[in-house]
Amino acid sequence: MSKAETDGAITTTQPVKFYQVGSFAVGNRLVDPSLRTVQADAARTNAITSGHRACQGCGEALGARYVLDAAMRATGGKLVAVNATGCLEVFTTPYPETSWQLPWLHSLFGNAASVATGVAAALEVQGRNDVRVIAQAGDGGTVDIGFGCLSGMFERNDDVLFVCYDNEAYMNTGVQRSGATPPAARTATTEAVGREPGNPFDQGKNLPRLAMAHGIRYVATATVADLHDLEAKVERAMDFRGARYLHLLVPCPLGWSSAPADTIRIARLAKESGLFPVFEAVDGEVTAASGIRRLVPVEEYLRLQGRFRHLFDSSGAVARTDIVARLQKLADANVERFGLLQPEVT
Amino acid sequence: MEKPFAITLDVGSSLANKTGSWRVERPVYIDRLPPCNDACPAGENVQGWLYYAEAGEYEQAWRQLVQDNPFPAVMGRVCYHPCETVCNRAQLDEAVGINAVERFLGDQAIEHGWSFEAAPPSSGGRVLVVGAGPAGLSTAYHLRRLGHAVVIYEAGATPGGMMRFGIPKYRLPRDVLDAEVERICALGVELHLNRKVTDLPVTMRDDGFDAVFLAVGAQLAKRAYLPAGDSAHILDAVSLLHSMEGASPPRLGRRVVVYGGGDTAMDAARTARRLGATDAVVVYRRTRERMPAHDVEVEEATDEGVFMKWLSTITEVDEGQILLEQMVLDDKGFPQPTGRFEKLDADCVVLALGEESDLSLLTGMDDVEIADGVVQVGPDLMTGHPGLFAGGDVVPAERTATNAIGNGKRAARTIDGWLRGETPREPARHELASFEHLNTWYYADAPKTERPRLELVRRTSTFDEVVGGLDETNALFEARRCLSCGNCFECDNCFGVCPDNAVVKLGPGKRYEFDYDYCKGCGICMVECPCGAIVMEPERA
Amino acid sequence: MLSQLEGSRAVAGAVVCCRPQVVCAYPITPQTHIVEAIGASVKSRQLKHCRFINVESEFAAMSVAIGASATGARAYTATASQGLLFMIEAVYNAAGLGLPVVMTLANRAIGAPINIWNDHSDAMAVRDSGWVMLFAEDNQTATDLHVQAFRLAEELSLPVMVCMDGYVLTHATERVDVPTQEQVDAFLPPYKPRQVLDPADPVSIGAMVGPEAFTEVRYLAHAKQLQALERIGEVAGEFAEGFGRHSGGLVSTYHVEDAEVVIVALGSVLGTIKDATDELRANGARVGVVGITSFRPFPLDALREAIGDARKVVVVERAFSAGFGGVLSTDVGLAISDAKARLSTVVAGLGGRAVTEAGLIGVFEDALGDRLEALRFLDLDKDVVDRELARMAGTRRSGPSAENVLRDLGTVASGAL
């Protein structure tokens, strides 16, 4: 241990590796600012600033700011964003107001990837390789209507980072089912009625794995509950050139019928139950997974969301044990496939 | 850029939309009372000094601590740390080692020679403190800092009270005690040793004092009637421990019996072991669960080979032998004689049946109410006699050094108020920061660090300190285990998790404020605040 | 430089000289030769500083062009028919945002039934999209219009579509004076965008505009088209100065000064119409022709003036609106609404059917003789139609009409029928 005089107070250089909140909280006054998140910095970009019209507690508004602020930091502020039609676009740019603080272009619903390809091509041709491009869309604009263009962008390896903000349904149009809606979830087009209430099992697309199948340089999943992990992935993505994909789970209080204050808590439970695996893949192979810290049964996650209300009875106990068991099996399979219970250094 | 009408918009234009109008409830930053602060008999701001300690700002931490308690090095050795008993961290893994960190800070202060800030020039009254034990010294310290002249009359030859004469060296080394007492006196306290007050009213009048704090403690051993032979060797624990400070230690013999179940009994037994007793037996009329001694004392004593004999009373003492009667607890939990007896070899019996105060100095003061051998006082620690205050073992209370020190702080405040003709305003207590208000996810995993203990062999043969201190690495580690319950420690979570950018970061040490123009009242900040320093209140109409 | 070459290649040569920075296209007959040629130029580095992108659909093609244009790059694409419909959302988007994309539309029929040959139904599907739409009569015009298109588009911040008849022009080999790089450089300055995505000066492009401002924004698109109406003629004049020939403009006229009957048409059919006109004139008939080059913005005044006092206007068009009649002729009707001329629509050449000089002469003689009805389908085989109508009336499960007609004509081998 060494001691150094600083302004008359005796301080020590830290021999201790333990930092109270470590890397769990947004910031930490005990560690060097460079080890804190971008969000902890009062000089962060605030790529989406106040005054936008997202619902209270919107996970997408939060996730988009997280991603873009990190990307602005990683690119030295040289970033262009292309945005598909959807909640994010609608609540940020109602004429005459915009909450974006970076150059931003609204594409159409299904072509964010293609428009971004065009932007990247134009930048390259103008010799401006220092300016990077992010395309962003919701789950509908990514896995359904956006899939053709996205696949084309992947296949050509265009230099675009595509970010999918997955709130698991078409929220802006009133909570309709998408190819990303999880089994048993209630949406307006998969109502919780009949023998199989909610969205059917054995349907839907796993975009991260489809992205990996294209063999693109970098694919990652993340949630709004783990900011350090998310920022590290954005930063890492910006180290690569070519097509990259980030799939971000963003709870939607309105569409999931959850309390606005629970947005981050629910995202955390999605990961901790195993239902949403958090991992990275390079060149089509999984290279790292973020381990589960405190494994929970899926019902802890489901219980907080009204879109799964039909699985419980009025006292809060599981009523549809068959459905919950099937969901638990999905979670268990993820834990197995990605090795989510291996011990990990925090 | 000439922008096309309506299709292309300028940066920052959304700020015209004050989404704060959406709210039905609003977040508010509050401070809640950490359980450790709440439980500390000395009223320390434990969370407050741990906040500095965890950043490695030890002197700052010490200075925060001594705002309330001038004896950290002593506390870190003798306090029973009720703070740790209620520490919220215990519901995560284990309580924070607050006591160990306090000791570390106290030892650092002694090592580096940190001194108190100079007392303000005396502008107030002149106060007499009778007794230089923990209550008296604490009162003196706080009164000096409030600008009053303080005089202590101590009957004995050395200051310290029960800290010196009731707590053995192996728990509290004397150089540590001396350093902290000296530091208080260096504030300008006038200490008169060998000055016993026999008639308080006379002293008060003759020596010109505006107020008096009575801190004579309980130094007389309670006696019990025991049939004893002429050569029976009986002494009391108080005298035993007192005599340990003298030049030559007493001779107790090889087989020592200690009669009683309190901390003093444990101290007496462990002292006996160190003085060479091969058998040290504690005889107690009830059971382990019912004995008043603190667990740590019992454990350490047992580790050191002290044997416990429960449910027994001494009926007769003779030279070399005593007679015990076995007791049984009735359904009300009181011990009842069984009529079965046993003999026990014993070279001496040490009585540890409690202590009493010598209150003869109060003779003739009819307005001072004495009941059950202790002086009755109001919540302001004033007796029935105006200007006469009392605290520590001499008033009804749990008899610990920490409690006495806490009395001293409270008395100083009320004496100060009384001298100025004002009633001191008690600051409103915040709501308790109980565990359910925390979001413990954010705290890194960390089991408690144990303080090193002297090997058993050395413990029973010397008076070296049994429990060692933490080194800096460990102290820092322990301090950082603190959850900062109910008090913002600037983790930036609220600043980071607001989807509407409606939290403003004010700078290191200045925390945050909400931008109510844009806050939609979603409550994520409240849920994700690790220490529970945010509440949601209904929006005012 | 004079060359004997396929129309697609001439157009590709002109586009290359315009120094596009991003070229993206999806294969569809009959435009493919154009982008293949441009692609080869890029790959061989004859055209530098250009990204040629093989997109996965037409929707992607127009989207890439939009992204590139919004970032300040000169963007070009080409399509036809089904491809145009597939990208139609993006077509409207480009115009709505005011991005100067240039596109070649190699006019082709829209299915069903699927048909790869030339008519104008694809162009008609996007006539309200806000694009400037220029029709080429021959390959020289097609080539020259592309050069003018880039200049016009970038000046006005409007996308411009150059329509050329699929196969008839795209695949026809004839003599074309292909512009040189020097000529084009002198005529077409580098692209200076009105709005651009730039980290140094961030803006949000593509806001949601509600009822309170939508009308105004759309009106501005209209105003820009009206500006185009002025500029198209001027740009054609400036082109003539730089390249030494007249190409483009709003309309072209042929013998209209004393015409009794004026024929109006778009595209390559004008060549055959002029041949028929020559023949009729030789026999003393007073027939004239107006070719519309600028279909959007529609040159109401120029057309009105060209038609003058003619008593009959015949619109020969390669598209129609089912259940109603002509498409172009509706626009022409508006131009002559205060004139005394009577209007007839002749729908001809659908799906690539040859429009013959003899067939046209027959129609024009009927017009001259007041025997031409309001709507006539040229060379319609009424018998085939009537037989299918009878089949449909006779039995519920009459089968797909297209198959039945083909079988009837003997094109498909007869089965059990």
Coordinates of C-alpha atoms in Angstrom, one line a residue, chain B residues 62-372:
Chain B
W62 CA -12.5 10.1 11.9
R63 CA -13.5 13.7 12.2
Q64 CA -17.1 12.8 11.2
L65 CA -17.1 10.1 13.8
V66 CA -15.8 12.3 16.7
Q67 CA -18.5 14.8 16.1
D68 CA -20.5 12.4 18.2
N69 CA -18.1 10.1 20.0
P70 CA -14.6 11.0 21.1
F71 CA -13.6 7.4 21.8
P72 CA -13.4 5.4 18.6
A73 CA -10.4 3.4 19.5
V74 CA -12.0 2.4 22.8
M75 CA -15.3 1.7 21.1
G76 CA -13.7 -0.5 18.5
R77 CA -12.6 -2.7 21.4
V78 CA -15.4 -2.7 23.9
C79 CA -18.6 -1.6 22.2
Y80 CA -21.1 -4.4 21.7
H81 CA -22.0 -2.9 18.3
P82 CA -25.8 -2.9 18.3
C83 CA -25.2 -1.2 15.0
E84 CA -24.1 -4.5 13.6
T85 CA -27.0 -6.4 15.0
V86 CA -29.4 -4.2 13.0
C87 CA -27.2 -3.8 9.9
N88 CA -29.2 -4.4 6.8
R89 CA -26.3 -6.1 5.1
A90 CA -26.9 -9.0 7.4
Q91 CA -30.0 -9.8 5.3
L92 CA -27.7 -10.0 2.2
D93 CA -24.7 -11.8 3.6
E94 CA -23.4 -10.6 6.9
A95 CA -23.4 -7.3 8.8
V96 CA -20.8 -4.8 7.9
G97 CA -17.8 -4.9 10.3
I98 CA -18.6 -1.4 11.6
N99 CA -16.9 -2.0 14.9
A100 CA -13.7 -3.1 13.2
V101 CA -13.7 0.0 11.0
E102 CA -14.3 2.2 13.9
R103 CA -11.3 0.7 15.7
F104 CA -9.2 1.1 12.6
L105 CA -10.1 4.8 12.4
G106 CA -9.4 5.3 16.1
D107 CA -6.0 3.6 15.8
Q108 CA -5.2 5.6 12.7
A109 CA -5.9 8.8 14.7
I110 CA -3.6 7.8 17.5
E111 CA -0.9 6.6 15.0
H112 CA -1.0 9.9 13.0
G113 CA -1.6 12.2 16.0
W114 CA -4.8 13.7 14.7
S115 CA -6.2 16.1 17.2
F116 CA -9.6 17.6 17.7
E117 CA -10.4 21.0 16.3
A118 CA -9.7 23.7 18.9
A119 CA -12.6 24.4 21.1
P120 CA -14.2 27.8 20.6
P121 CA -13.2 30.4 23.2
S122 CA -15.2 30.0 26.4
S123 CA -18.2 32.2 26.3
G124 CA -20.6 30.1 28.2
G125 CA -20.9 28.8 31.7
R126 CA -18.8 26.9 34.0
V127 CA -19.8 23.3 34.4
L128 CA -18.7 20.7 36.9
V129 CA -18.4 17.1 35.9
V130 CA -18.2 14.6 38.8
G131 CA -16.3 11.5 37.6
A132 CA -13.8 11.0 34.8
G133 CA -15.4 7.8 33.4
P134 CA -16.8 7.5 29.9
A135 CA -20.0 9.5 30.7
G136 CA -18.0 12.3 32.4
L137 CA -15.3 12.6 29.8
S138 CA -17.9 12.5 27.0
T139 CA -19.9 15.3 28.6
A140 CA -16.7 17.3 29.1
Y141 CA -15.7 16.9 25.5
H142 CA -19.1 18.0 24.1
L143 CA -19.4 20.9 26.5
R144 CA -16.0 22.2 25.6
R145 CA -16.9 22.1 21.9
L146 CA -20.0 24.1 22.8
G147 CA -17.8 26.8 24.3
H148 CA -18.2 26.1 28.0
A149 CA -15.6 25.9 30.7
V150 CA -15.5 22.4 32.1
V151 CA -14.0 21.1 35.4
I152 CA -13.8 17.4 36.2
Y153 CA -13.4 16.2 39.8
E154 CA -12.2 12.6 39.7
A155 CA -12.0 10.7 43.0
G156 CA -9.3 8.3 41.7
A157 CA -5.7 8.8 40.8
T158 CA -6.2 8.2 37.1
P159 CA -9.1 9.0 34.7
G160 CA -11.1 6.5 32.7
G161 CA -13.6 5.1 35.1
M162 CA -14.8 1.6 34.2
M163 CA -12.9 1.7 30.9
R164 CA -9.8 1.4 33.0
F165 CA -11.0 -0.3 36.1
G166 CA -13.7 -2.5 34.8
I167 CA -12.4 -3.7 31.4
P168 CA -9.3 -5.8 31.4
K169 CA -6.2 -4.9 29.5
Y170 CA -6.6 -7.8 27.1
R171 CA -9.7 -6.0 25.8
L172 CA -8.6 -2.5 26.0
P173 CA -4.8 -1.7 26.1
R174 CA -4.1 1.2 28.4
D175 CA -2.0 3.2 26.0
V176 CA -5.0 3.4 23.7
L177 CA -7.3 4.5 26.5
D178 CA -4.7 7.1 27.7
A179 CA -4.3 8.5 24.2
E180 CA -8.0 9.2 23.7
V181 CA -8.5 10.5 27.3
E182 CA -5.5 12.8 26.8
R183 CA -6.9 14.1 23.6
I184 CA -10.1 15.2 25.4
C185 CA -8.1 16.9 28.1
A186 CA -6.0 18.7 25.5
L187 CA -9.2 20.6 24.5
G188 CA -8.9 22.5 27.7
V189 CA -10.7 20.4 30.2
E190 CA -9.6 21.1 33.7
L191 CA -9.0 17.6 35.2
H192 CA -8.6 17.3 39.0
L193 CA -7.5 13.9 40.1
N194 CA -7.8 12.5 43.7
R195 CA -10.6 15.0 44.2
K196 CA -13.5 13.2 45.7
V197 CA -16.7 15.1 46.0
T198 CA -18.4 14.2 49.3
D199 CA -21.0 16.9 49.6
L200 CA -22.3 18.0 46.3
P201 CA -24.4 21.0 47.3
V202 CA -21.4 22.5 49.1
T203 CA -19.1 22.0 46.2
M204 CA -21.6 23.4 43.8
R205 CA -21.9 26.6 45.9
D206 CA -18.4 27.1 46.9
D207 CA -16.6 26.4 43.7
G208 CA -18.9 28.6 41.5
F209 CA -20.5 26.2 39.0
D210 CA -23.4 27.0 36.8
A211 CA -24.4 23.4 36.3
V212 CA -23.2 19.9 37.3
F213 CA -23.1 16.6 35.6
L214 CA -23.0 13.7 37.9
A215 CA -21.1 10.8 36.4
V216 CA -19.9 8.8 39.4
G217 CA -20.8 5.5 37.9
A218 CA -21.4 2.3 39.8
Q219 CA -18.2 1.3 41.5
L220 CA -19.4 -0.5 44.5
A221 CA -19.9 -4.2 44.3
K222 CA -23.3 -5.6 45.3
R223 CA -22.9 -7.9 48.1
A224 CA -24.8 -11.0 48.9
Y225 CA -25.1 -12.8 52.2
L226 CA -23.1 -16.0 52.0
P227 CA -22.3 -18.2 54.9
A228 CA -18.6 -18.3 55.0
G229 CA -15.9 -19.7 57.2
D230 CA -13.2 -17.4 58.7
S231 CA -10.5 -18.5 56.2
A232 CA -12.8 -18.4 53.2
H233 CA -11.3 -16.3 50.5
I234 CA -14.0 -14.1 49.0
L235 CA -13.6 -10.9 47.0
D236 CA -15.6 -9.0 44.6
A237 CA -15.0 -8.6 40.9
V238 CA -14.9 -4.8 40.9
S239 CA -12.1 -4.8 43.4
L240 CA -10.3 -7.6 41.6
L241 CA -10.4 -5.7 38.3
H242 CA -9.5 -2.5 40.0
S243 CA -6.5 -4.0 41.6
M244 CA -5.2 -5.2 38.2
E245 CA -4.2 -1.6 37.6
G246 CA -2.0 -1.6 40.6
A247 CA 1.6 -2.5 41.0
S248 CA 1.2 -6.2 41.9
P249 CA -1.6 -8.4 40.8
P250 CA -3.7 -10.2 43.4
R251 CA -3.1 -13.9 44.1
L252 CA -6.3 -16.0 43.5
G253 CA -5.1 -19.5 43.6
R254 CA -5.4 -22.3 41.2
R255 CA -9.1 -22.9 41.4
V256 CA -11.2 -19.8 41.1
V257 CA -15.0 -19.6 41.2
V258 CA -16.8 -16.5 39.9
Y259 CA -20.3 -16.0 41.1
G260 CA -22.5 -14.1 38.6
G261 CA -23.6 -14.1 34.9
G262 CA -22.8 -10.7 33.6
D263 CA -19.9 -9.3 31.5
T264 CA -18.0 -8.5 34.7
A265 CA -18.2 -12.1 35.7
M266 CA -16.7 -13.1 32.3
D267 CA -14.0 -10.5 32.7
A268 CA -13.2 -11.7 36.2
A269 CA -13.0 -15.4 35.1
R270 CA -10.8 -14.6 32.1
T271 CA -8.5 -12.4 34.4
A272 CA -8.3 -15.3 36.8
R273 CA -7.1 -17.6 34.0
R274 CA -4.4 -15.1 33.1
L275 CA -3.4 -14.9 36.7
G276 CA -2.6 -18.5 36.7
A277 CA -5.9 -20.2 37.6
T278 CA -6.1 -23.7 36.1
D279 CA -9.8 -23.9 36.8
A280 CA -11.9 -20.9 36.4
V281 CA -15.6 -21.7 36.9
V282 CA -18.5 -19.3 36.5
V283 CA -21.4 -20.3 38.7
Y284 CA -24.7 -18.8 37.6
R285 CA -28.1 -19.5 39.0
R286 CA -30.0 -19.5 35.7
T287 CA -29.1 -20.7 32.1
R288 CA -27.0 -19.5 29.2
E289 CA -30.0 -18.0 27.5
R290 CA -30.9 -16.0 30.6
M291 CA -27.4 -14.7 31.5
P292 CA -26.9 -11.0 30.9
A293 CA -23.3 -11.4 29.6
H294 CA -22.9 -10.6 25.9
D295 CA -22.4 -13.6 23.6
V296 CA -19.0 -12.6 22.5
E297 CA -17.8 -12.4 26.1
V298 CA -19.2 -15.8 26.8
E299 CA -17.6 -17.3 23.7
E300 CA -14.2 -15.8 24.3
A301 CA -14.3 -16.9 27.9
T302 CA -15.3 -20.4 26.9
D303 CA -12.5 -20.5 24.3
E304 CA -10.1 -19.6 27.0
G305 CA -11.1 -22.6 29.1
V306 CA -13.6 -20.9 31.5
F307 CA -16.1 -23.5 32.5
M308 CA -19.7 -22.5 33.0
K309 CA -21.9 -24.1 35.8
W310 CA -25.5 -23.2 35.1
L311 CA -28.5 -23.4 37.4
S312 CA -26.4 -23.3 40.5
T313 CA -26.2 -21.1 43.6
I314 CA -23.5 -20.9 46.2
T315 CA -24.9 -21.8 49.7
E316 CA -21.6 -21.9 51.6
V317 CA -18.0 -20.9 51.2
D318 CA -15.2 -22.5 53.1
E319 CA -11.4 -22.6 52.8
G320 CA -10.7 -24.6 49.7
Q321 CA -14.3 -25.6 49.0
I322 CA -17.7 -24.3 48.3
L323 CA -21.2 -25.8 48.5
L324 CA -23.5 -25.4 45.5
E325 CA -27.3 -26.0 45.3
Q326 CA -28.7 -27.1 42.0
M327 CA -31.6 -24.9 40.8
V328 CA -34.4 -25.5 38.3
L329 CA -36.3 -22.9 36.4
D330 CA -40.0 -22.7 37.2
D331 CA -42.6 -22.0 34.5
K332 CA -42.1 -18.3 35.0
G333 CA -38.3 -18.7 34.4
F334 CA -37.3 -18.0 38.0
P335 CA -34.7 -20.4 39.5
Q336 CA -36.0 -22.6 42.3
P337 CA -34.0 -24.6 44.8
T338 CA -34.0 -28.4 44.2
G339 CA -32.5 -29.5 47.5
R340 CA -29.7 -31.2 45.7
F341 CA -26.2 -30.1 46.6
E342 CA -22.7 -30.6 45.4
K343 CA -19.3 -29.6 46.6
L344 CA -16.8 -27.8 44.4
D345 CA -13.1 -27.2 45.1
A346 CA -12.3 -23.6 45.1
D347 CA -9.4 -21.5 46.3
C348 CA -11.3 -18.3 46.1
V349 CA -14.7 -17.0 45.2
V350 CA -15.1 -13.8 43.2
L351 CA -18.5 -12.2 43.5
A352 CA -19.8 -10.6 40.3
L353 CA -23.3 -9.8 41.3
G354 CA -23.6 -6.3 40.0
E355 CA -22.5 -2.9 40.9
E356 CA -24.0 0.0 42.9
S357 CA -23.4 3.7 43.0
D358 CA -22.0 5.6 45.9
L359 CA -24.6 8.3 46.2
S360 CA -23.6 9.7 49.6
L361 CA -22.6 12.9 48.0
L362 CA -26.2 13.7 47.3
T363 CA -27.3 13.5 50.9
G364 CA -29.7 16.2 51.8
M365 CA -30.7 17.0 48.3
D366 CA -34.3 16.2 48.6
D367 CA -35.3 17.2 45.1
V368 CA -33.0 14.5 43.7
E369 CA -35.1 11.3 43.4
I370 CA -33.2 8.0 43.9
A371 CA -34.9 4.7 43.2
D372 CA -33.5 1.2 43.0

